[in-house]
Short mmCIF file of C-alpha atoms in Angstrom, two decimals:
data_model
loop_
_atom_site.label_atom_id
_atom_site.label_comp_id
_atom_site.label_asym_id
_atom_site.label_seq_id
_atom_site.Cartn_x
_atom_site.Cartn_y
_atom_site.Cartn_z
CA MET J 19 -30.55 -20.52 5.77
CA PRO J 20 -31.60 -16.86 5.41
CA GLY J 21 -32.94 -16.73 8.99
CA GLN J 22 -29.71 -18.09 10.40
CA GLY J 23 -27.60 -15.70 8.30
CA LEU J 24 -29.37 -12.47 9.24
CA PRO J 25 -27.93 -12.11 12.79
CA LEU J 26 -24.43 -12.72 11.44
CA ARG J 27 -24.88 -10.15 8.69
CA VAL J 28 -26.22 -7.56 11.13
CA ALA J 29 -23.28 -8.26 13.46
CA THR J 30 -20.89 -7.81 10.53
CA LEU J 31 -22.60 -4.55 9.57
CA LEU J 32 -22.57 -3.05 13.08
CA THR J 33 -19.03 -4.11 13.99
CA GLY J 34 -17.80 -2.84 10.62
CA LEU J 35 -19.50 0.47 11.33
CA LEU J 36 -17.79 0.62 14.72
CA GLU J 37 -14.44 -0.24 13.15
CA CYS J 38 -14.70 2.56 10.58
CA LEU J 39 -16.05 4.96 13.20
CA GLY J 40 -13.33 4.32 15.76
CA PHE J 41 -10.22 3.64 13.72
CA ALA J 42 -10.27 4.05 9.93
CA GLY J 43 -10.00 7.80 9.29
CA VAL J 44 -8.52 9.22 12.49
CA LEU J 45 -5.88 11.21 10.58
CA PHE J 46 -8.47 13.83 9.67
CA GLY J 47 -8.81 14.86 13.29
CA TRP J 48 -5.26 16.18 12.87
CA ALA J 49 -6.09 19.65 14.20
CA SER J 50 -6.93 18.20 17.64
CA LEU J 51 -3.74 16.17 17.75
CA VAL J 52 -1.60 19.13 16.66
CA PHE J 53 -2.92 21.07 19.65
CA VAL J 54 -1.68 18.28 21.95
CA PHE J 55 1.64 18.01 20.14
CA LYS J 56 2.24 21.74 20.54
CA THR J 57 1.45 21.48 24.24
CA GLU J 58 4.01 18.65 24.45
CA HIS J 59 6.55 20.96 22.69
CA TYR J 60 6.87 18.90 19.51
CA PHE J 61 9.09 20.78 16.99
CA GLU J 62 9.17 23.76 19.34
CA GLU J 63 12.85 24.23 18.53
CA LEU J 64 11.73 25.52 15.12
CA CYS J 65 10.05 28.55 16.71
CA GLU J 66 12.04 31.77 16.61
CA PRO J 67 11.70 34.87 18.82
CA ASP J 68 9.70 37.62 17.16
CA VAL J 69 11.98 40.63 16.74
CA GLY J 70 10.19 43.98 16.83
CA PRO J 71 10.92 46.99 14.59
CA MET J 72 13.39 48.38 17.15
CA GLY J 73 15.35 45.13 17.27
CA ASN J 74 13.95 44.09 20.64
CA VAL J 75 12.45 40.64 21.27
CA THR J 76 8.68 40.63 21.80
CA GLY J 77 6.75 38.09 23.89
CA GLU J 78 5.36 36.19 20.91
CA ALA J 79 7.44 33.59 19.09
CA ASP J 80 7.34 33.10 15.33
CA CYS J 81 6.36 29.44 14.88
CA LYS J 82 5.86 29.48 11.11
CA ALA J 83 8.44 26.70 10.66
CA GLN J 84 6.70 24.59 13.31
CA ASP J 85 3.35 24.97 11.54
CA GLU J 86 4.98 24.03 8.24
CA ARG J 87 6.43 20.87 9.81
CA PHE J 88 3.01 19.79 11.07
CA SER J 89 1.48 20.65 7.70
CA LEU J 90 4.11 18.53 5.96
CA ILE J 91 3.32 15.53 8.18
CA PHE J 92 -0.39 15.85 7.41
CA THR J 93 0.36 16.27 3.69
CA LEU J 94 2.41 13.07 3.71
CA GLY J 95 -0.20 11.18 5.72
CA SER J 96 -3.12 12.30 3.55
CA PHE J 97 -1.12 11.56 0.41
CA MET J 98 -0.42 8.02 1.59
CA ASN J 99 -4.06 7.63 2.62
CA ASN J 100 -5.04 8.07 -1.02
CA PHE J 101 -2.03 6.94 -3.00
CA MET J 102 -1.66 3.59 -1.24
CA THR J 103 -5.27 2.67 -1.95
CA PHE J 104 -4.13 1.66 -5.44
CA PRO J 105 -1.80 -1.14 -4.25
CA ALA J 106 -4.22 -1.78 -1.39
CA GLY J 107 -6.97 -2.33 -3.96
CA PHE J 108 -4.78 -4.83 -5.82
CA ILE J 109 -3.98 -6.61 -2.54
CA PHE J 110 -7.68 -6.82 -1.73
CA ASP J 111 -8.60 -8.06 -5.22
CA ARG J 112 -5.70 -10.53 -5.46
CA PHE J 113 -5.26 -11.85 -1.91
CA LYS J 114 -8.78 -11.12 -0.66
CA THR J 115 -10.17 -10.08 2.68
CA THR J 116 -8.19 -11.93 5.36
CA VAL J 117 -4.73 -11.08 4.02
CA ALA J 118 -5.68 -7.43 3.43
CA ARG J 119 -7.03 -7.08 6.96
CA LEU J 120 -3.99 -8.70 8.58
CA ILE J 121 -1.76 -6.21 6.75
CA ALA J 122 -4.02 -3.39 7.96
CA ILE J 123 -3.81 -4.59 11.56
CA PHE J 124 -0.01 -4.83 11.42
CA LEU J 125 0.37 -1.30 10.02
CA TYR J 126 -2.19 0.21 12.39
CA THR J 127 -0.72 -1.41 15.51
CA SER J 128 2.84 -0.45 14.53
CA ALA J 129 1.72 3.16 14.01
CA THR J 130 -0.15 3.52 17.30
CA LEU J 131 2.74 1.99 19.25
CA THR J 132 5.20 4.33 17.51
CA ILE J 133 3.12 7.40 18.41
CA ALA J 134 2.66 6.11 21.96
CA PHE J 135 6.40 5.99 22.60
CA THR J 136 7.27 9.15 20.65
CA SER J 137 8.32 12.28 22.53
CA ALA J 138 9.36 15.82 21.60
CA ASP J 139 12.92 14.55 21.14
CA SER J 140 11.84 11.86 18.67
CA ALA J 141 9.04 13.79 16.97
CA LEU J 142 10.44 12.97 13.52
CA LEU J 143 9.01 9.47 13.95
CA LEU J 144 5.63 11.02 13.18
CA PHE J 145 6.71 11.07 9.54
CA LEU J 146 6.73 7.26 9.71
CA ALA J 147 3.81 6.67 12.06
CA MET J 148 1.12 8.82 10.44
CA PRO J 149 1.42 7.26 6.94
CA MET J 150 1.26 3.76 8.46
CA LEU J 151 -1.79 4.78 10.48
CA THR J 152 -3.60 6.07 7.40
CA VAL J 153 -2.74 3.10 5.15
CA GLY J 154 -3.98 0.70 7.82
CA GLY J 155 -7.16 2.73 8.13
CA ILE J 156 -7.90 2.81 4.40
CA LEU J 157 -7.46 -0.98 4.25
CA PHE J 158 -10.04 -1.29 7.02
CA LEU J 159 -12.42 0.82 4.94
CA ILE J 160 -11.84 -1.07 1.67
CA THR J 161 -12.43 -4.47 3.26
CA ASN J 162 -15.61 -3.20 4.95
CA LEU J 163 -17.22 -1.59 1.88
CA GLN J 164 -18.11 -5.04 0.49
CA VAL J 165 -20.46 -5.54 3.46
CA GLY J 166 -23.00 -3.53 1.45
CA ASN J 167 -23.29 -6.54 -0.87
CA LEU J 168 -25.00 -8.45 1.96
CA PHE J 169 -27.99 -6.10 1.92
CA GLY J 170 -28.98 -5.95 -1.75
CA LYS J 171 -31.02 -2.87 -2.60
CA HIS J 172 -29.57 -0.95 0.39
CA ARG J 173 -26.05 -1.37 -0.96
CA SER J 174 -25.37 2.32 -1.76
CA THR J 175 -26.80 3.45 1.58
CA ILE J 176 -24.46 1.15 3.51
CA ILE J 177 -21.45 2.12 1.42
CA THR J 178 -22.08 5.80 2.11
CA LEU J 179 -22.78 5.02 5.78
CA TYR J 180 -19.35 3.38 6.09
CA ASN J 181 -17.68 6.30 4.36
CA GLY J 182 -19.49 8.65 6.73
CA ALA J 183 -18.18 6.61 9.66
CA PHE J 184 -14.70 6.93 8.16
CA ASP J 185 -15.12 10.72 8.19
CA SER J 186 -16.53 10.72 11.73
CA SER J 187 -13.56 8.76 13.08
CA SER J 188 -11.61 12.01 13.02
CA ALA J 189 -13.40 12.75 16.31
CA VAL J 190 -11.17 10.10 17.95
CA PHE J 191 -8.34 12.62 18.16
CA LEU J 192 -10.75 15.05 19.84
CA VAL J 193 -11.41 12.41 22.49
CA ILE J 194 -7.66 11.99 22.93
CA LYS J 195 -7.29 15.78 23.26
CA LEU J 196 -10.07 16.02 25.87
CA LEU J 197 -8.62 13.08 27.83
CA TYR J 198 -5.21 14.74 27.67
CA GLU J 199 -6.67 17.91 29.18
CA GLN J 200 -8.11 15.74 31.96
CA GLY J 201 -4.72 14.22 32.76
CA VAL J 202 -4.67 11.08 30.57
CA SER J 203 -1.32 10.93 28.81
CA LEU J 204 -0.93 10.70 25.06
CA ARG J 205 0.96 7.43 25.54
CA ALA J 206 -1.90 5.81 27.45
CA SER J 207 -4.44 6.73 24.76
CA PHE J 208 -2.39 5.29 21.92
CA ILE J 209 -1.52 2.13 23.85
CA PHE J 210 -5.26 1.60 24.25
CA LEU J 211 -5.69 1.93 20.48
CA SER J 212 -2.91 -0.64 20.04
CA VAL J 213 -4.63 -3.12 22.36
CA CYS J 214 -7.81 -2.80 20.30
CA SER J 215 -6.00 -4.66 17.51
CA ALA J 216 -6.98 -7.89 19.27
CA TRP J 217 -10.59 -6.98 18.47
CA HIS J 218 -9.70 -6.39 14.81
CA VAL J 219 -8.10 -9.85 14.64
CA GLY J 220 -11.16 -11.49 16.18
CA ARG J 221 -13.49 -9.74 13.75
CA THR J 222 -11.29 -10.75 10.80
CA PHE J 223 -11.65 -14.47 11.52
CA LEU J 224 -15.16 -14.58 13.00
CA LEU J 225 -17.25 -11.96 11.21
CA MET J 226 -15.59 -11.44 7.82
CA PRO J 227 -15.22 -13.71 4.77
CA ARG J 228 -11.85 -15.09 3.80
CA GLY J 229 -12.52 -14.17 0.19
CA HIS J 230 -14.88 -11.54 -1.24
CA ILE J 231 -18.58 -11.01 -0.60
CA PRO J 232 -20.16 -11.56 -4.05
CA TYR J 233 -22.80 -9.36 -5.66
CA PRO J 234 -25.53 -10.30 -6.32
CA LEU J 235 -25.60 -12.51 -3.24
CA PRO J 236 -26.45 -16.17 -4.01
CA PRO J 237 -29.00 -18.13 -1.95
CA ASN J 238 -27.69 -19.72 1.28
CA TYR J 239 -24.46 -17.71 1.11
CA SER J 240 -22.41 -18.17 4.31
CA TYR J 241 -19.12 -16.83 5.62
CA GLY J 242 -17.16 -16.18 8.81
CA GLY J 243 -15.81 -18.32 11.63
CA PHE J 244 -19.23 -18.91 13.20
CA CYS J 245 -20.52 -20.42 9.96
CA VAL J 246 -17.46 -22.65 9.69
CA ARG J 247 -18.23 -24.08 13.13
CA SER J 248 -21.97 -24.51 12.62
CA LEU J 249 -21.73 -25.76 9.04
CA HIS J 250 -18.53 -27.78 9.24
CA SER J 251 -20.05 -30.69 7.41
CA ARG J 252 -21.10 -28.43 4.56
CA THR J 253 -17.71 -26.84 3.94
CA ASP J 254 -17.36 -28.27 0.48
CA THR J 255 -20.88 -27.15 -0.43
CA THR J 256 -20.22 -23.63 0.83
CA GLU J 257 -17.02 -23.37 -1.15
CA GLY J 258 -18.93 -24.51 -4.20
CA GLU J 259 -21.52 -21.83 -3.60
CA LYS J 260 -18.82 -19.18 -3.32
CA ASN J 261 -17.26 -20.26 -6.58
CA THR J 262 -20.68 -20.22 -8.23
CA ALA J 263 -21.29 -16.75 -6.83
CA GLU J 264 -18.06 -15.49 -8.34
CA SER J 265 -19.11 -16.85 -11.72
CA ASP J 266 -22.57 -15.32 -11.39
CA LYS J 267 -21.00 -11.97 -10.55
CA VAL J 268 -18.81 -11.96 -13.62
CA GLU J 269 -21.75 -13.01 -15.80
CA MET J 270 -23.88 -10.19 -14.43
CA GLN J 271 -21.20 -7.62 -15.09
CA THR J 272 -20.76 -8.97 -18.60
CA LYS J 273 -24.45 -8.36 -19.26
CA GLU J 274 -24.28 -4.80 -17.94
CA PHE J 275 -20.96 -3.94 -19.62
CA PRO J 276 -20.75 -6.09 -22.76
CA PRO J 277 -17.20 -6.24 -24.13
CA ALA J 278 -16.31 -5.58 -27.70
CA LYS J 279 -16.66 -8.47 -30.13
CA GLU J 280 -12.95 -8.96 -30.53
CA GLU J 281 -12.56 -9.25 -26.77
CA THR J 282 -14.89 -12.25 -26.51
CA VAL J 283 -12.46 -14.55 -28.24
CA GLU J 284 -9.51 -13.58 -26.13
CA PRO J 285 -8.41 -15.66 -23.13
CA GLY J 286 -10.24 -14.75 -19.91
CA ARG J 287 -7.20 -13.20 -18.21
CA LYS J 288 -6.35 -10.98 -21.15
CA GLN J 289 -9.97 -9.93 -21.53
CA GLU J 290 -10.14 -8.87 -17.86
CA HIS J 291 -6.92 -6.88 -18.15
CA ARG J 292 -8.10 -5.05 -21.27
CA SER J 293 -11.52 -4.31 -19.77
CA PHE J 294 -9.93 -2.75 -16.68
CA TRP J 295 -7.87 -0.29 -18.73
CA ARG J 296 -10.89 0.36 -20.93
CA TYR J 297 -12.71 1.75 -17.90
CA ALA J 298 -9.63 3.36 -16.31
CA LEU J 299 -8.94 5.37 -19.49
CA SER J 300 -12.57 6.33 -20.13
CA GLN J 301 -13.88 9.90 -20.14
CA ARG J 302 -16.26 8.97 -17.34
CA PHE J 303 -13.40 7.98 -15.06
CA ALA J 304 -11.31 11.05 -16.00
CA CYS J 305 -14.15 13.47 -15.16
CA HIS J 306 -14.72 11.70 -11.88
CA LEU J 307 -11.03 11.95 -11.06
CA VAL J 308 -10.99 15.74 -11.61
CA TRP J 309 -14.18 16.14 -9.58
CA LEU J 310 -12.73 14.20 -6.63
CA SER J 311 -9.27 15.80 -6.80
CA VAL J 312 -10.43 19.43 -6.69
CA ILE J 313 -12.94 18.97 -3.88
CA GLN J 314 -10.55 16.80 -1.89
CA LEU J 315 -7.75 19.38 -2.19
CA TRP J 316 -10.02 21.96 -0.56
CA HIS J 317 -10.74 19.66 2.36
CA TYR J 318 -7.14 18.55 2.88
CA LEU J 319 -5.85 22.12 2.74
CA PHE J 320 -8.48 23.25 5.24
CA ILE J 321 -7.88 20.40 7.71
CA GLY J 322 -4.09 20.50 7.45
CA THR J 323 -3.89 24.25 8.06
CA LEU J 324 -6.82 24.64 10.46
CA ASN J 325 -4.69 25.11 13.58
CA SER J 326 -2.66 27.83 11.88
CA LEU J 327 -5.84 29.46 10.48
CA LEU J 328 -7.57 29.54 13.86
CA THR J 329 -4.42 30.84 15.57
CA ASN J 330 -4.29 33.77 13.15
CA LEU J 331 -8.01 34.56 13.38
CA ALA J 332 -7.98 34.26 17.20
CA GLY J 333 -4.93 36.49 17.55
CA GLY J 334 -2.91 33.74 19.23
CA ASP J 335 -5.46 33.11 22.02
CA ARG J 336 -4.89 29.43 22.84
CA ALA J 337 -8.15 29.08 24.77
CA LEU J 338 -10.12 30.38 21.80
CA VAL J 339 -8.18 28.13 19.42
CA SER J 340 -8.96 25.15 21.67
CA THR J 341 -12.68 26.00 21.68
CA TYR J 342 -12.89 26.22 17.89
CA THR J 343 -10.75 23.09 17.48
CA ASN J 344 -13.18 21.18 19.71
CA ALA J 345 -16.13 22.57 17.74
CA PHE J 346 -14.57 21.43 14.47
CA ALA J 347 -13.89 17.93 15.79
CA ILE J 348 -17.41 17.61 17.20
CA THR J 349 -18.95 18.48 13.83
CA GLN J 350 -16.77 15.81 12.21
CA PHE J 351 -18.48 13.17 14.31
CA PHE J 352 -21.79 13.89 12.60
CA GLY J 353 -20.40 12.81 9.24
CA VAL J 354 -21.76 9.32 9.93
CA LEU J 355 -25.26 10.84 10.12
CA CYS J 356 -24.85 12.94 6.96
CA ALA J 357 -23.39 10.37 4.58
CA PRO J 358 -26.30 7.87 4.47
CA TRP J 359 -28.62 10.55 3.08
CA ASN J 360 -26.46 10.62 -0.04
CA GLY J 361 -26.69 6.86 -0.44
CA LEU J 362 -30.40 6.89 0.34
CA LEU J 363 -30.90 9.51 -2.37
CA MET J 364 -29.04 7.35 -4.90
CA ASP J 365 -30.88 4.16 -3.92
CA ARG J 366 -34.32 5.81 -4.12
CA LEU J 367 -33.57 7.40 -7.48
CA LYS J 368 -32.21 4.12 -8.82
CA GLN J 369 -35.41 2.29 -7.84
CA LYS J 370 -37.50 5.04 -9.44
CA TYR J 371 -35.51 5.00 -12.69
CA GLN J 372 -35.59 1.19 -12.83
CA LYS J 373 -39.36 1.33 -13.02
CA GLU J 374 -39.16 3.92 -15.80
CA ALA J 375 -36.54 1.83 -17.62
CA LYS J 376 -39.06 -0.96 -18.13
CA ASN J 377 -41.03 1.40 -20.37
CA THR J 378 -38.11 3.16 -22.08
CA GLY J 379 -35.82 0.15 -22.51
CA SER J 380 -32.85 1.88 -20.88
CA SER J 381 -29.95 -0.29 -19.73
CA ALA J 382 -29.06 -1.00 -16.09
CA THR J 383 -25.90 1.08 -16.57
CA THR J 384 -27.92 4.12 -17.67
CA VAL J 385 -30.24 3.76 -14.68
CA ALA J 386 -27.27 3.60 -12.29
CA LEU J 387 -25.57 6.64 -13.83
CA ARG J 388 -28.78 8.65 -13.85
CA SER J 389 -29.28 8.03 -10.11
CA ALA J 390 -25.77 9.38 -9.41
CA VAL J 391 -26.20 12.77 -11.13
CA PRO J 392 -28.05 14.60 -8.29
CA SER J 393 -25.53 13.27 -5.77
CA LEU J 394 -22.56 14.54 -7.77
CA ALA J 395 -24.14 17.97 -8.31
CA LEU J 396 -25.17 18.33 -4.66
CA THR J 397 -21.64 17.44 -3.48
CA SER J 398 -20.16 20.13 -5.73
CA LEU J 399 -22.71 22.66 -4.46
CA LEU J 400 -21.91 21.86 -0.81
CA CYS J 401 -18.19 22.21 -1.46
CA LEU J 402 -18.75 25.57 -3.13
CA GLY J 403 -20.62 26.83 -0.06
CA PHE J 404 -17.92 25.50 2.23
CA ALA J 405 -15.19 27.11 0.12
CA LEU J 406 -16.88 30.52 0.12
CA CYS J 407 -17.33 30.50 3.92
CA ALA J 408 -13.76 29.31 4.51
CA SER J 409 -12.49 32.19 2.38
CA VAL J 410 -14.04 34.84 4.63
CA PRO J 411 -11.63 35.73 7.51
CA ILE J 412 -14.31 36.06 10.20
CA LEU J 413 -13.84 33.74 13.18
CA PRO J 414 -17.53 33.16 14.16
CA LEU J 415 -18.35 32.32 10.53
CA GLN J 416 -16.09 29.29 10.83
CA TYR J 417 -18.85 27.48 12.72
CA VAL J 418 -20.85 27.54 9.48
CA THR J 419 -17.71 26.49 7.61
CA PHE J 420 -17.31 23.47 9.91
CA ILE J 421 -20.89 22.34 9.28
CA LEU J 422 -20.70 22.69 5.51
CA GLN J 423 -17.28 21.04 5.48
CA VAL J 424 -18.41 17.87 7.27
CA ILE J 425 -21.54 17.51 5.11
CA SER J 426 -19.55 18.11 1.93
CA ARG J 427 -16.80 15.68 2.93
CA SER J 428 -19.21 12.93 3.97
CA PHE J 429 -21.04 13.29 0.66
CA LEU J 430 -17.75 13.35 -1.25
CA TYR J 431 -16.26 10.03 -0.15
CA GLY J 432 -19.54 8.17 0.18
CA GLY J 433 -20.58 9.41 -3.25
CA ASN J 434 -17.17 8.55 -4.68
CA ALA J 435 -17.35 4.92 -3.60
CA ALA J 436 -21.02 4.57 -4.54
CA PHE J 437 -20.44 6.11 -7.99
CA LEU J 438 -17.62 3.67 -8.71
CA THR J 439 -19.81 0.71 -7.76
CA LEU J 440 -22.65 1.98 -9.96
CA ALA J 441 -20.68 3.16 -12.98
CA PHE J 442 -18.09 0.37 -13.33
CA PRO J 443 -17.95 -3.45 -12.99
CA SER J 444 -17.66 -4.68 -9.41
CA GLU J 445 -14.74 -7.03 -10.20
CA HIS J 446 -12.63 -3.93 -10.86
CA PHE J 447 -13.91 -1.91 -7.91
CA GLY J 448 -10.82 -2.41 -5.74
CA LYS J 449 -8.44 -1.41 -8.53
CA LEU J 450 -10.50 1.55 -9.77
CA PHE J 451 -11.13 2.80 -6.25
CA GLY J 452 -7.41 2.56 -5.53
CA LEU J 453 -6.49 4.20 -8.84
CA VAL J 454 -8.78 7.22 -8.42
CA MET J 455 -7.60 7.74 -4.85
CA ALA J 456 -3.94 7.36 -5.84
CA LEU J 457 -4.15 9.85 -8.69
CA SER J 458 -6.09 12.33 -6.57
CA ALA J 459 -3.38 11.95 -3.93
CA ILE J 460 -0.86 13.45 -6.34
CA VAL J 461 -3.08 16.54 -6.61
CA SER J 462 -3.39 16.66 -2.82
CA LEU J 463 0.38 17.19 -2.57
CA LEU J 464 -0.29 20.77 -3.68
CA GLN J 465 -1.57 21.57 -0.20
CA PHE J 466 1.94 21.94 1.27
CA PRO J 467 3.35 24.34 -1.38
CA ILE J 468 0.06 26.28 -1.22
CA PHE J 469 0.40 26.58 2.57
CA THR J 470 4.05 27.62 2.24
CA PHE J 471 3.11 30.17 -0.44
CA ILE J 472 0.42 31.68 1.80
CA ARG J 473 2.70 31.87 4.86
CA GLY J 474 5.59 33.27 2.83
CA PRO J 475 5.09 35.51 -0.25
CA LEU J 476 1.41 36.22 0.52
CA GLN J 477 2.19 37.06 4.18
CA ASN J 478 -0.75 35.05 5.60
CA ASP J 479 -3.26 36.54 3.16
CA PRO J 480 -4.89 33.60 1.32
CA LEU J 481 -7.28 35.75 -0.76
CA TYR J 482 -5.78 35.05 -4.18
CA VAL J 483 -5.38 31.33 -3.46
CA ASN J 484 -8.96 31.09 -2.24
CA VAL J 485 -10.29 32.81 -5.37
CA MET J 486 -8.47 30.34 -7.61
CA LEU J 487 -9.70 27.35 -5.61
CA VAL J 488 -13.29 28.63 -5.64
CA LEU J 489 -13.13 28.92 -9.43
CA ALA J 490 -11.75 25.39 -9.62
CA THR J 491 -14.66 24.22 -7.45
CA VAL J 492 -17.14 25.75 -9.91
CA LEU J 493 -15.55 23.61 -12.64
CA THR J 494 -16.46 20.42 -10.74
CA PHE J 495 -20.05 20.90 -11.91
CA VAL J 496 -18.82 19.73 -15.32
CA HIS J 497 -18.76 16.12 -14.04
CA PRO J 498 -22.49 15.73 -13.21
CA ILE J 499 -23.34 17.62 -16.41
CA MET J 500 -21.24 15.19 -18.48
CA VAL J 501 -22.80 12.16 -16.77
CA TYR J 502 -26.28 13.60 -17.35
CA TRP J 503 -25.45 14.21 -21.03
CA GLU J 504 -24.18 10.65 -21.39
CA CYS J 505 -27.46 9.36 -19.97
CA ARG J 506 -29.45 11.59 -22.32
CA GLN J 507 -27.61 10.13 -25.30
CA GLU J 508 -28.38 6.59 -24.16
CA TRP J 509 -32.04 7.45 -23.57
CA GLY J 510 -32.17 8.54 -27.22
CA SER J 511 -30.82 5.19 -28.40
CA PRO J 512 -31.91 2.51 -25.89
CA ALA J 513 -31.11 -0.28 -28.26
CA THR J 514 -27.44 0.50 -28.20
CA ALA J 515 -27.33 1.20 -24.44
#
């Protein structure tokens, strides 16, 4: 019954929001955790005494190698966060929700326990722990994004809300830093995160489906452990409804993305395989990949090198570095408030264009793409503003940089997921989402050689690198222009759309 299902759906929505907010994207609060690691003397043996021009040792130590080690850990973690979404997407599509979440819980718990019992002497274990932490977190996000299917026309808003919560979870490391400064050990904080895995297990079996949440949602759809208890006698009926929903979903996608005539006579499995690569090799997907990769590289480079950047701008003043690190982490928390505006924009535009489509005869695909154009352009514009501010070596200006960065990043990942759901069939969402994140991860590996190049040959002067990255950011406007042009062509020939 719809009335009986609403409390369960709201509970799923809110607990999923809490899960993404508290656990999924904690890696991106790396700057706060690096401050704690440095206080605990992690990799301090890499620091060398600074020798003055007269050969005497000054009071300051040269910790360039230490900063590079932390940057390398973040590079590896952020790479795995993206690259492993491809196999994670296949796991989610093939083995469905419960199996994917159990894998996520195992990886996340193993990572938090490893960090909890790591010390300065065993700091190399961070190379193992941080990738496991990020892969577990991205699996939490992927399995939660389908919750948007429970709320129909608000689907894009919820997807962007969850991605915003993923961004805001970076504030968790700020909380750990503040607790550390109040006397709570790093070990105690990460043991607490490990214990929270019991809550993840409970949510997996009580508030999440064992399979996928279909879209569109069929009448009387039920899921979760509570429904199994209350509707035990209707188990067979529920399973039948789920199977029907899967069929309805495929039929709907076939109407929106009709396959070529020669594909209709092929066996179902072969047709699905060919249709996936048809979308994965399309110009639309390629433009989106470039758009995501360039903007994401800016964000990863900024987050991974923030501690080093602030140390240079603050002249080595640790108190000032701590203040700006806290300010950055606090702004990250507001990503959950920024992201839904992107989804709300897309949902409102989609409803508006659907009304116009009744008169023009435009297809559902054209309507969806048209609603995504302002979001894509606005995200590129926000990143350009963030990039310009980050390129100016003035410490107080970094407060503006922090604000633009969190808005840009929350729009980026929420818009990425929403665009994929609007522009491509939902049965391939897990694979396409994983593929675009995996390929963009390869580009994100450039952050470490860029950081090394700045600290070495450029002698801490990132001007030339920043100019090149700003120019690359300008090129991301090509993506919304191409999508807009594609829509214009389909408006001109609605019969073939």
